[in-house]
Coordinates of C-alpha atoms in Angstrom, one line a residue:
M1 CA 6.4 25.9 19.0
A2 CA 3.6 25.1 16.6
E3 CA 4.1 22.5 13.9
V4 CA 2.2 22.1 10.6
V5 CA 1.1 18.6 9.6
E6 CA -0.1 18.1 6.1
F7 CA -2.1 15.2 4.5
R8 CA 0.9 14.2 2.5
V9 CA 3.5 11.5 2.6
P10 CA 6.2 12.6 5.1
T11 CA 9.5 13.2 3.4
G12 CA 11.5 15.3 5.9
S13 CA 14.5 13.9 7.6
A14 CA 13.3 15.3 10.9
Q15 CA 10.2 13.1 10.6
T16 CA 12.2 9.9 10.0
L17 CA 14.0 7.7 12.6
L18 CA 16.7 5.1 12.0
V19 CA 16.6 2.2 14.5
W20 CA 19.4 -0.4 14.5
G21 CA 20.6 -3.1 16.8
L22 CA 17.4 -5.0 16.3
E23 CA 17.3 -8.7 17.1
P24 CA 15.4 -11.0 14.6
E25 CA 12.0 -12.0 15.9
P26 CA 8.6 -12.8 14.5
G27 CA 6.4 -9.8 14.0
L28 CA 9.3 -7.3 14.3
E29 CA 7.6 -4.5 12.5
H30 CA 4.5 -5.0 14.6
S31 CA 6.6 -4.7 17.8
L32 CA 8.2 -1.5 16.5
F33 CA 4.9 0.0 15.5
S34 CA 3.5 -0.8 19.0
A35 CA 6.5 0.8 20.7
F36 CA 6.8 4.0 18.6
S37 CA 3.1 4.7 17.8
K38 CA 2.8 5.7 21.5
F39 CA 4.5 9.0 20.6
G40 CA 2.2 9.9 17.6
P41 CA 0.7 8.6 14.4
L42 CA 3.1 6.7 12.1
Y43 CA 3.1 6.7 8.3
S44 CA 5.2 3.6 7.9
V45 CA 7.5 1.1 9.7
R46 CA 9.9 -0.9 7.6
A47 CA 12.5 -3.4 9.0
H48 CA 15.4 -4.6 6.9
R49 CA 18.2 -7.2 7.3
N50 CA 21.6 -5.7 7.9
A51 CA 24.1 -5.7 5.1
A52 CA 26.7 -8.5 5.3
V53 CA 29.5 -6.1 6.3
A54 CA 27.4 -4.9 9.3
G55 CA 26.9 -8.3 10.8
P56 CA 23.8 -10.1 11.8
G57 CA 20.6 -8.3 12.9
Y58 CA 18.1 -5.8 11.5
Y59 CA 17.6 -2.1 11.2
A60 CA 14.4 -0.2 10.7
V61 CA 13.2 3.1 9.2
I62 CA 10.2 4.7 10.9
K63 CA 8.3 7.7 9.5
F64 CA 6.2 10.0 11.6
Y65 CA 3.9 12.7 10.3
S66 CA 5.2 15.1 13.0
A67 CA 8.9 16.0 13.5
G68 CA 8.0 16.8 17.1
D69 CA 6.7 13.2 17.7
A70 CA 9.8 11.8 16.0
S71 CA 12.1 13.8 18.3
R72 CA 10.3 12.7 21.5
A73 CA 10.4 9.1 20.4
Q74 CA 14.1 9.3 19.7
E75 CA 14.9 10.8 23.1
A76 CA 12.8 8.3 24.9
C77 CA 13.7 5.1 23.0
N78 CA 17.5 5.6 22.3
G79 CA 19.4 3.1 24.5
Q80 CA 16.3 1.4 25.7
R81 CA 15.6 -2.3 25.4
L82 CA 11.9 -1.9 24.7
F83 CA 10.8 -5.3 23.4
Q84 CA 14.1 -7.1 23.2
K85 CA 17.1 -8.1 25.5
S86 CA 19.7 -5.7 24.1
P87 CA 19.3 -1.9 23.9
L88 CA 18.3 -0.2 20.7
K89 CA 20.1 2.7 19.0
V90 CA 17.7 5.3 17.6
C91 CA 18.6 8.5 15.8
V92 CA 16.9 11.1 13.6
C93 CA 18.0 10.6 10.0
T94 CA 20.6 12.9 8.6
K95 CA 19.3 15.5 6.0
Q96 CA 20.3 14.6 2.5
K97 CA 21.4 17.8 0.7
G98 CA 20.7 18.3 -3.0
F99 CA 17.9 15.7 -3.1
Q100 CA 14.4 17.0 -3.7
Q101 CA 11.6 14.8 -2.5
Q102 CA 8.5 14.4 -4.6
V103 CA 5.3 15.6 -2.9
I104 CA 2.8 12.8 -2.8
A105 CA -0.8 13.0 -1.4
L106 CA -1.8 10.5 1.2
N107 CA -4.3 7.9 0.1
S108 CA -7.8 8.2 1.5
N109 CA -7.3 5.6 4.3
K110 CA -4.2 7.3 5.6
C111 CA -6.0 10.7 5.4
Q112 CA -8.9 9.3 7.5
E113 CA -6.4 7.8 10.1
L114 CA -4.6 11.2 10.4
A115 CA -7.9 13.1 10.7
N116 CA -9.2 10.7 13.4
H117 CA -6.0 11.1 15.4
Y118 CA -5.9 14.9 15.4
L119 CA -9.5 15.9 15.0
G120 CA -11.3 12.9 16.6
F121 CA -13.8 10.6 15.1
N122 CA -16.6 13.2 15.4
G123 CA -14.4 16.1 14.4
W124 CA -14.9 15.7 10.7
S125 CA -17.3 14.3 8.2
S126 CA -17.4 13.6 4.5
R127 CA -20.1 13.1 1.9
I128 CA -20.3 12.4 -1.8
I129 CA -21.8 15.2 -3.8
T130 CA -21.8 13.4 -7.1
L131 CA -20.5 10.2 -8.6
Q132 CA -21.0 10.0 -12.4
N133 CA -20.1 7.7 -15.2
V134 CA -18.1 9.7 -17.7
S135 CA -16.9 6.8 -19.9
G136 CA -16.8 7.9 -23.5
F137 CA -16.8 11.6 -22.7
D138 CA -14.0 12.2 -25.1
G139 CA -15.2 9.5 -27.6
E140 CA -12.3 7.3 -26.8
N141 CA -14.4 4.1 -26.7
E142 CA -15.7 4.4 -30.2
E143 CA -14.0 4.2 -33.5
L144 CA -15.7 4.6 -36.9
G145 CA -19.1 4.0 -35.2
K146 CA -18.0 0.7 -33.8
T147 CA -17.6 0.0 -30.1
L148 CA -14.2 -1.5 -29.3
Q149 CA -14.1 -4.8 -27.4
K150 CA -11.7 -3.4 -24.9
R151 CA -13.6 -0.7 -23.0
S152 CA -12.5 2.0 -20.6
I153 CA -14.7 2.8 -17.6
K154 CA -14.4 6.2 -16.0
Y155 CA -16.2 7.7 -13.0
L156 CA -16.0 11.3 -11.9
C157 CA -16.5 12.0 -8.2
A158 CA -16.9 15.1 -6.1
V159 CA -16.5 14.8 -2.3
E160 CA -17.0 17.4 0.4
V161 CA -15.1 17.3 3.8
T162 CA -16.4 19.3 6.7
L163 CA -14.7 20.2 10.0
P164 CA -17.6 21.7 12.0
N165 CA -15.5 22.6 15.0
H166 CA -13.2 24.7 12.9
G167 CA -15.6 26.1 10.3
V168 CA -13.7 24.6 7.4
C169 CA -15.3 22.9 4.4
T170 CA -13.3 21.7 1.4
R171 CA -14.1 19.9 -1.8
G172 CA -12.2 17.4 -3.9
V173 CA -12.8 16.1 -7.4
A174 CA -11.1 13.1 -9.0
L175 CA -11.3 10.6 -11.8
G176 CA -11.2 6.9 -11.4
E177 CA -10.7 4.7 -14.5
A178 CA -9.9 1.1 -15.5
D179 CA -9.8 -0.9 -18.7
I180 CA -12.0 -4.0 -19.3
E181 CA -10.5 -6.7 -21.5
N182 CA -13.8 -8.2 -22.4
G183 CA -16.4 -5.5 -22.7
E184 CA -19.2 -8.0 -23.4
D185 CA -18.8 -9.8 -20.1
P186 CA -21.5 -8.3 -17.7
L187 CA -19.8 -9.7 -14.6
E188 CA -16.5 -8.2 -15.4
F189 CA -18.2 -4.9 -16.3
V190 CA -20.1 -4.7 -12.9
T191 CA -16.9 -5.7 -10.9
A192 CA -14.8 -3.1 -12.7
S193 CA -17.4 -0.4 -12.3
R194 CA -17.6 -1.0 -8.6
R195 CA -13.8 -0.9 -8.3
V196 CA -13.6 2.3 -10.3
Q197 CA -16.3 4.0 -8.3
K198 CA -14.4 3.2 -5.1
L199 CA -11.2 4.5 -6.6
A200 CA -12.8 7.7 -7.7
V201 CA -14.3 8.3 -4.2
G202 CA -11.0 7.6 -2.5
K203 CA -9.1 9.9 -4.8
A204 CA -11.6 12.7 -4.4
L205 CA -11.6 12.4 -0.6
S206 CA -7.8 12.6 -0.6
S207 CA -7.9 15.6 -2.9
A208 CA -10.3 17.4 -0.4
F209 CA -7.9 16.7 2.5
Q210 CA -4.9 18.2 0.6
K211 CA -6.4 21.7 1.2
I212 CA -6.4 21.2 5.0
L213 CA -3.4 22.1 7.2
L214 CA -3.3 20.9 10.8
V215 CA -1.5 23.3 13.1
V216 CA -0.4 21.3 16.2
L217 CA 0.3 23.6 19.2
E218 CA 2.7 23.0 22.0
N219 CA -0.2 22.3 24.4
G220 CA -1.4 19.5 22.1
K221 CA -4.4 21.5 20.8
V222 CA -5.0 21.5 17.0
A223 CA -5.9 24.5 14.8
V224 CA -7.0 24.1 11.2
E225 CA -6.2 26.3 8.2
Y226 CA -7.5 26.1 4.7
S227 CA -4.8 26.2 2.1
S228 CA -5.0 26.1 -1.6
T229 CA -2.0 27.0 -3.9
Q230 CA -4.0 27.0 -7.1
E231 CA -7.4 28.2 -8.3
E232 CA -10.0 25.8 -7.2
L233 CA -12.7 25.5 -9.9
T234 CA -14.8 23.3 -7.7
D235 CA -15.1 25.9 -5.0
S236 CA -16.8 28.3 -7.4
F237 CA -19.6 25.8 -8.2
T238 CA -22.8 25.4 -6.2
E239 CA -23.8 21.9 -5.2
E240 CA -26.4 21.6 -7.9
E241 CA -23.8 22.7 -10.5
L242 CA -21.4 20.0 -9.3
K243 CA -24.1 17.4 -9.5
G244 CA -24.7 18.4 -13.1
L245 CA -21.0 18.5 -13.9
V246 CA -21.0 16.1 -16.8
Q247 CA -23.8 14.8 -19.1
E248 CA -23.1 12.5 -22.0
K249 CA -24.8 12.8 -25.3
A250 CA -26.7 9.5 -25.8
G251 CA -25.3 7.3 -28.5
D252 CA -22.1 9.0 -29.6
G253 CA -20.3 9.9 -26.4
R254 CA -19.6 13.5 -27.5
R255 CA -19.8 16.5 -25.2
R256 CA -23.1 18.2 -24.7
H257 CA -23.8 21.4 -23.0
L258 CA -23.7 21.1 -19.2
T259 CA -26.9 21.7 -17.4
S260 CA -28.3 21.8 -14.0
R261 CA -31.7 22.2 -12.4
S262 CA -33.0 25.7 -11.7
S263 CA -34.9 26.4 -8.5
C264 CA -38.2 25.7 -10.3
G265 CA -37.0 22.3 -11.5
A266 CA -36.5 23.0 -15.2
Y267 CA -33.2 22.4 -16.9
T268 CA -31.2 25.5 -17.9
H269 CA -27.9 25.9 -19.7
L270 CA -25.0 27.1 -17.6
H271 CA -23.5 29.4 -20.2
R272 CA -21.5 31.5 -17.8
H273 CA -19.8 28.4 -16.2
R274 CA -19.3 26.3 -19.4
R275 CA -15.7 27.2 -19.9
K276 CA -14.8 26.3 -16.3
Y277 CA -16.7 23.1 -16.5
H278 CA -14.9 22.0 -19.7
S279 CA -11.5 23.0 -18.3
L280 CA -12.1 21.0 -15.1
V281 CA -13.4 17.9 -16.8
K282 CA -10.7 18.0 -19.6
F283 CA -8.0 18.3 -16.9
L284 CA -9.3 15.3 -14.9
L285 CA -9.7 13.2 -18.0
K286 CA -6.1 13.7 -18.9
K287 CA -4.8 12.8 -15.4

C-alpha cells in the first residue's frame, strides 16, 4: 500500500513510537537515534525521565515521517535489548480523539534531509531566483521624515526547487525580517542583514517544498506529485517578473510601480500584473 509523506512536521499517532524501560546512560538519545533510524528517517527523538510514581528509568518519544517505517520499527524492536541489558517496550502511540494538531512546515534543513533520503542527493536541486531588500516598503522605518534609530531589515526571497527525474518544478516566496537596536552601527547592520537573508532563503526553500508530495510505494520506489491547495501567485510569474518583484522608491520608501526588463533590455511597466504583485508583497509583509 502506498503512503504519502509530506514536508511537514509529523503529527499522526501512527508515526509516533513510545519507548519505555530505558536505562540511564550517556548519549541515550543518540543511541535511540542510531537504533531506530535504520528503519527510516526520523523527525525527532526525545528521552525523558520517568515520573516518580513510575519508578527509576527513562522513556522516549520517537517521531517518524512515515507510519510504515514506525510500524516496522515497533515490530522489530519491541522486546529487544538493542543497546542495553534489559529489553525495551515499544508501542505505537494511541490516537488522541478530539485533539486537532496544527500543521507546521518543516524547516529548510529538515526538508533537505527528507529530500536527500527519498530522492537522493542528485534527485533534486534548488536555486535562488531573487533576494531583495524590501526594508521600508511600507514606510514603517520613517516617521515625519526622520529615520528611527531602531530599524527593521526585511528581505524578500524567491526560490525554485526542481526534481528533474519527476518533471516537477515548484517555487517558494518568503520574507525574512529582524530589528536592529542601533541602526547607526554598521557592524550590527551587516550582521543582521546576513542573518535575515539566510532566514528568507530558508523560509522560501521550505515554502517550495510544501507543494511536493512524496508517494512511497510498497516496493520502496518513490513517486512525486505537485500539490497546492491555494492559488499560487508566484507560479503565474515569469522569472524576469519575479526578479523585478519589488523596487523601492529612493528616499521615501513608498511603493513605486513594479517593473521588469523587456526582451530588448528596456524597462516596462507590468500593468497587467500589478495587482497580483501588490497582493503577494502585501501578504508577505504582514506575515
